[in-house]
Coordinates of C-alpha atoms in Angstrom, one line a residue:
X17 CA 8.5 -55.9 -20.0
X18 CA 9.8 -54.9 -16.6
X19 CA 12.6 -52.9 -18.2
X20 CA 10.0 -51.0 -20.3
X21 CA 7.9 -50.2 -17.3
X22 CA 10.8 -48.9 -15.3
X23 CA 11.9 -46.8 -18.4
X24 CA 8.4 -45.3 -18.6
X25 CA 8.4 -44.5 -14.9
X26 CA 11.8 -42.9 -15.2
X27 CA 10.6 -40.9 -18.2
X28 CA 7.6 -39.7 -16.4
X29 CA 9.7 -38.7 -13.4
X30 CA 12.1 -36.7 -15.6
X31 CA 9.2 -35.0 -17.3
X32 CA 7.6 -34.0 -14.0
X33 CA 11.0 -32.8 -12.8
X34 CA 11.5 -30.7 -15.9
X35 CA 8.0 -29.2 -15.6
X36 CA 8.7 -28.4 -11.9
X37 CA 12.0 -26.7 -12.9
X38 CA 10.2 -24.7 -15.6
X39 CA 7.5 -23.7 -13.1
X40 CA 10.1 -22.5 -10.6
X41 CA 11.9 -20.6 -13.3
X42 CA 8.7 -19.0 -14.6
X43 CA 7.5 -18.2 -11.1
X44 CA 10.8 -16.5 -10.2
X45 CA 10.6 -14.6 -13.5
X46 CA 7.1 -13.5 -12.7
X47 CA 8.1 -12.4 -9.2
X48 CA 11.0 -10.3 -10.4
X49 CA 8.8 -8.8 -13.1
X50 CA 6.3 -7.7 -10.5
X51 CA 8.9 -5.3 -9.1
X52 CA 10.3 -4.1 -12.5
X53 CA 7.3 -3.5 -14.6
X54 CA 6.6 0.1 -15.8
X55 CA 3.5 0.3 -13.6
X56 CA 2.9 4.0 -14.5
X57 CA 2.2 2.7 -18.0
X58 CA 0.4 -0.4 -17.0
X59 CA -1.9 1.6 -14.7
X60 CA -2.0 4.7 -17.0
X61 CA -1.0 7.1 -14.2
X62 CA 1.4 10.1 -14.3
X63 CA 4.8 9.8 -12.7
X64 CA 5.3 12.6 -10.2
X65 CA 7.5 10.9 -7.7
X66 CA 10.4 13.3 -8.2
X67 CA 8.4 16.5 -8.4
X68 CA 9.6 18.0 -5.2
X69 CA 9.7 21.8 -5.8
X70 CA 6.3 22.4 -4.3
X71 CA 6.9 20.6 -1.0
X72 CA 10.3 22.2 -0.6
X73 CA 8.8 25.6 -1.1
X74 CA 6.0 24.9 1.4
X75 CA 8.6 23.6 3.9
X76 CA 10.5 26.9 3.6
X77 CA 7.4 29.1 3.7
X78 CA 5.7 27.5 6.8
X79 CA 8.8 26.2 8.6
X80 CA 7.7 22.6 8.4
X81 CA 10.4 20.2 9.6
X82 CA 12.3 17.9 7.3
X83 CA 12.7 14.5 9.1
X84 CA 14.4 11.2 8.2
X85 CA 14.7 7.6 9.5
X86 CA 16.6 4.5 8.6
X87 CA 14.5 1.4 8.0
X88 CA 15.4 -2.1 9.1
X89 CA 17.2 -2.9 5.8
X90 CA 19.3 0.3 6.1
X91 CA 17.1 2.2 3.5
X92 CA 17.1 5.9 4.3
X93 CA 13.6 7.4 4.3
X94 CA 12.6 11.1 4.2
X95 CA 9.5 13.0 5.2
X96 CA 7.9 16.3 6.4
X97 CA 6.7 16.9 9.9
X98 CA 4.1 19.5 10.8
X99 CA 3.8 20.3 14.5
X100 CA 0.4 21.5 15.6
X101 CA 0.7 24.7 17.7
X102 CA -1.9 23.3 20.1
X103 CA 0.7 21.0 21.6
X104 CA -1.3 18.0 20.8
X105 CA -0.3 14.4 21.5
X106 CA -2.3 13.2 18.4
X107 CA -0.4 12.6 15.2
X108 CA -1.5 11.2 11.8
X109 CA 0.9 9.6 9.3
X110 CA -0.3 10.5 5.7
X111 CA 0.8 8.1 2.9
X112 CA 0.7 9.1 -0.7
X113 CA -0.1 7.1 -3.9
X114 CA 2.0 5.3 -6.4
X115 CA 4.5 7.4 -8.4
X116 CA 3.7 10.4 -6.2
X117 CA 5.5 11.9 -3.2
X118 CA 4.6 13.5 0.1
X119 CA 3.4 16.7 -1.8
X120 CA 0.2 14.8 -2.6
X121 CA -0.7 14.7 1.1
X122 CA -0.8 18.4 1.7
X123 CA -4.6 18.8 1.1
X124 CA -5.2 15.9 3.5
X125 CA -2.9 17.5 6.1
X126 CA -5.2 20.5 6.4
X127 CA -8.0 18.3 7.6
X128 CA -6.0 17.0 10.5
X129 CA -4.2 20.3 11.4
X130 CA -7.5 22.0 11.8
X131 CA -8.5 19.3 14.3
X132 CA -5.4 19.6 16.5
X133 CA -3.3 16.8 15.0
X134 CA 0.4 16.9 14.2
X135 CA 1.1 15.6 10.7
X136 CA 3.9 13.4 9.4
X137 CA 4.1 13.0 5.6
X138 CA 6.8 10.4 4.6
X139 CA 7.9 9.7 1.1
X140 CA 7.1 6.0 0.6
X141 CA 10.3 4.0 -0.3
X142 CA 11.3 4.5 -3.9
X143 CA 9.4 7.8 -4.1
X144 CA 10.4 11.4 -3.6
X145 CA 13.6 11.6 -1.5
X146 CA 13.3 8.1 0.1
X147 CA 15.6 5.4 -1.1
X148 CA 14.7 1.8 -2.1
X149 CA 12.7 0.2 -4.9
X150 CA 9.7 2.1 -6.4
X151 CA 7.5 -0.9 -6.6
X152 CA 8.0 -2.7 -3.3
X153 CA 4.3 -3.6 -2.9
X154 CA 4.4 -3.9 0.9
X155 CA 7.4 -6.2 1.3
X156 CA 9.4 -3.7 3.4
X157 CA 6.8 -1.0 4.1
X158 CA 5.7 -2.4 7.5
X159 CA 9.3 -2.1 8.7
X160 CA 9.4 1.5 7.3
X161 CA 6.2 2.3 9.2
X162 CA 7.8 0.9 12.4
X163 CA 10.7 3.3 11.9
X164 CA 8.4 6.3 11.5
X165 CA 6.3 5.2 14.5
X166 CA 9.5 4.8 16.6
X167 CA 10.5 8.4 15.6
X168 CA 7.2 9.8 16.7
X169 CA 7.3 7.9 20.0
X170 CA 10.8 9.1 20.6
X171 CA 9.6 12.7 20.2
X172 CA 6.5 12.2 22.4
X173 CA 6.1 9.2 24.7
X174 CA 2.4 9.9 25.0
X175 CA 1.7 10.2 21.3
X176 CA -1.5 8.6 19.7
X177 CA -0.9 7.7 16.1
X178 CA -3.3 7.2 13.2
X179 CA -2.8 6.5 9.5
X180 CA -4.5 8.0 6.4
X181 CA -3.4 6.5 3.1
X182 CA -4.4 7.2 -0.5
X183 CA -4.3 4.6 -3.2
X184 CA -0.9 2.8 -2.7
X185 CA -0.6 4.6 0.6
X186 CA -4.0 3.2 1.6
X187 CA -2.9 -0.4 0.8
X188 CA 0.4 0.1 2.8
X189 CA -1.7 1.4 5.7
X190 CA -3.9 -1.7 5.7
X191 CA -0.9 -4.0 5.4
X192 CA 0.6 -2.4 8.4
X193 CA -2.8 -2.5 10.2
X194 CA -2.6 -6.3 10.1
X195 CA 0.8 -6.5 11.9
X196 CA 1.1 -6.8 15.6
X197 CA 2.6 -3.3 15.8
X198 CA 0.0 -1.9 13.5
X199 CA -2.9 -3.2 15.6
X200 CA -1.9 -0.8 18.3
X201 CA -2.5 2.3 16.2
X202 CA -5.4 4.7 17.0
X203 CA -7.2 4.5 13.6
X204 CA -6.8 4.0 9.9
X205 CA -8.4 5.8 6.9
X206 CA -7.9 3.9 3.7
X207 CA -8.8 5.9 0.5
X208 CA -9.0 3.9 -2.7
X209 CA -7.0 0.8 -1.7
X210 CA -6.5 -2.2 -3.9
X211 CA -7.2 -5.6 -2.5
X212 CA -4.8 -8.2 -4.0
X213 CA -1.6 -7.2 -5.8
X214 CA -1.4 -10.3 -8.0
X215 CA -5.0 -9.8 -9.2
X216 CA -4.3 -6.2 -9.8
X217 CA -1.2 -7.1 -11.8
X218 CA -3.1 -9.8 -13.8
X219 CA -5.9 -7.5 -14.8
X220 CA -3.7 -4.5 -15.7
X221 CA -1.1 -6.6 -17.6
X222 CA -3.9 -8.3 -19.6
X223 CA -5.4 -4.9 -20.4
X224 CA -1.9 -3.6 -21.4
X225 CA -1.0 -6.5 -23.7
X226 CA -4.6 -7.5 -24.8
X227 CA -3.6 -11.2 -24.3
X228 CA -6.4 -13.1 -22.4
X229 CA -4.1 -16.1 -22.1
X230 CA -2.0 -14.3 -19.6
X231 CA -4.8 -14.8 -17.0
X232 CA -4.7 -18.6 -17.3
X233 CA -1.0 -18.6 -17.4
X234 CA -0.6 -16.5 -14.2
X235 CA -3.1 -18.6 -12.3
X236 CA -1.0 -21.7 -13.1
X237 CA 2.1 -19.9 -12.0
X238 CA 0.7 -18.6 -8.7
X239 CA 2.1 -21.4 -6.5
X240 CA 5.6 -21.0 -8.0
X241 CA 5.2 -17.2 -7.7
X242 CA 4.5 -17.6 -4.0
X243 CA 7.4 -20.0 -3.6
X244 CA 9.8 -17.5 -5.2
X245 CA 8.4 -14.7 -3.2
X246 CA 8.9 -16.6 0.0
X247 CA 12.5 -17.5 -1.0
X248 CA 13.4 -13.9 -1.7
X249 CA 11.5 -12.2 1.2
X250 CA 10.3 -14.8 3.7
X251 CA 6.8 -13.5 3.0
X252 CA 3.8 -14.7 1.0
X253 CA 1.0 -12.8 -0.6
X254 CA -0.9 -13.2 2.6
X255 CA 1.6 -10.8 4.2
X256 CA 1.3 -8.1 1.5
X257 CA -2.3 -8.2 0.3
X258 CA -4.6 -5.7 2.0
X259 CA -7.5 -8.2 1.5
X260 CA -5.7 -10.6 3.8
X261 CA -4.2 -8.1 6.2
X262 CA -7.6 -6.6 7.0
X263 CA -8.6 -10.0 8.4
X264 CA -6.1 -9.3 11.2
X265 CA -7.2 -5.8 12.0
X266 CA -8.5 -4.5 15.3
X267 CA -8.1 -0.7 15.1
X268 CA -11.0 1.5 13.9
X269 CA -11.0 2.0 10.1
X270 CA -12.7 4.2 7.6
X271 CA -12.8 3.0 3.9
X272 CA -13.3 5.7 1.3
X273 CA -13.7 5.1 -2.5
X274 CA -15.0 6.9 -5.6
X275 CA -18.1 5.1 -7.0
X276 CA -16.8 5.5 -10.6
X277 CA -13.2 4.5 -9.9
X278 CA -11.9 2.7 -13.1
X279 CA -8.4 1.9 -11.8
X280 CA -9.5 0.1 -8.6
X281 CA -13.2 -0.9 -9.0
X282 CA -15.5 0.2 -6.2
X283 CA -16.5 -3.4 -5.3
X284 CA -12.9 -3.8 -3.9
X285 CA -13.7 -1.4 -1.1
X286 CA -16.8 -3.5 -0.3
X287 CA -14.8 -6.6 -0.2
X288 CA -12.2 -5.0 2.1
X289 CA -15.0 -3.8 4.4
X290 CA -16.6 -7.3 4.5
X291 CA -13.3 -9.1 5.2
X292 CA -12.1 -6.5 7.9
X293 CA -12.2 -7.9 11.4
X294 CA -12.1 -4.5 13.1
X295 CA -15.1 -4.0 15.4
X296 CA -15.3 -0.3 14.3
X297 CA -15.4 0.0 10.5
X298 CA -17.2 2.2 8.0
X299 CA -17.3 2.5 4.2
X300 CA -18.2 5.7 2.4
X301 CA -18.5 6.0 -1.4
X302 CA -18.2 9.4 -3.1
X303 CA -20.6 9.9 -5.9
X304 CA -19.1 10.7 -9.3
X305 CA -15.4 10.4 -8.1
X306 CA -12.7 8.5 -9.9
X307 CA -9.6 7.0 -8.4
X308 CA -8.4 8.9 -5.4
X309 CA -10.2 12.1 -6.6
X310 CA -12.7 12.4 -3.8
X311 CA -11.0 15.2 -1.9
X312 CA -10.7 17.3 -5.2
X313 CA -14.3 16.6 -6.3
X314 CA -15.9 17.2 -2.9
X315 CA -13.5 18.8 -0.5
X316 CA -16.1 19.8 2.1
X317 CA -17.8 16.4 2.0
X318 CA -14.4 14.7 2.4
X319 CA -13.5 16.9 5.3
X320 CA -16.9 16.2 6.9
X321 CA -16.7 12.4 6.5
X322 CA -13.2 12.2 7.9
X323 CA -14.0 14.7 10.7
X324 CA -17.1 12.7 11.8
X325 CA -15.0 9.5 11.9
X326 CA -12.3 11.2 14.0
X327 CA -15.0 12.5 16.4
X328 CA -16.5 9.1 16.8
X329 CA -13.3 7.6 18.1

């Protein structure tokens, strides 16, 4: 009888060990898949990350400066710098969306140039002329932002730096805002940010495959996903989710969102606003605008909202 009991315990132990091993394997697979999925297809967005003819033509036409930095992991990053003729010490870093490049930021640059700001438009890693993985989801981006900030401070020791991001760029801005270095920035404008990368992936993957069972499966795998992520990056979702990072913010922030955004639902902006710990924060919805389309649908209104925010600082 005692032998049978010991055998059962041994069998249970082996079963649990096997399940644990399968969980670790599945979690690691899910983690690697996060960075290799065809997100342009999953999110139904166009891929313009290598369409650089326009920005090159504008750089030549207006004499904008091509700039580059090397990030902490030795990735080479490229960008465009526009010096304001006013000799200002104020600079904004504009961050573009997923599968775009710095060309996307040109309409936003005009808002700041007209108000005396210098403008830096980097290509986010894996986009445009910057090296690295396309889908980094904020793992290395804070280090990238540190490198760009260091460049600006090297050029001007008195510089005051703000961030304005669109879609993925908004999420990267908010992630940086939650870091010790990011809390020292002058302001943030977050246009159409997502809140949680795993939830975004779950929803879009389910829509793409039509398999509802994926949701339950991914929820079971989340602890193993987090374990794998920490093993590979020494970070957890808390470090790369805007919804978590805004809980460590102190700089003024303006959230912008289209009220008919079908890619990132409008309620995400409300959740980010609610979670945000900054003493100065505001949320503005743009009526009738889809994902990151506010500046195209209502350019004057967009300029006015951002301008009023800057004047309030």
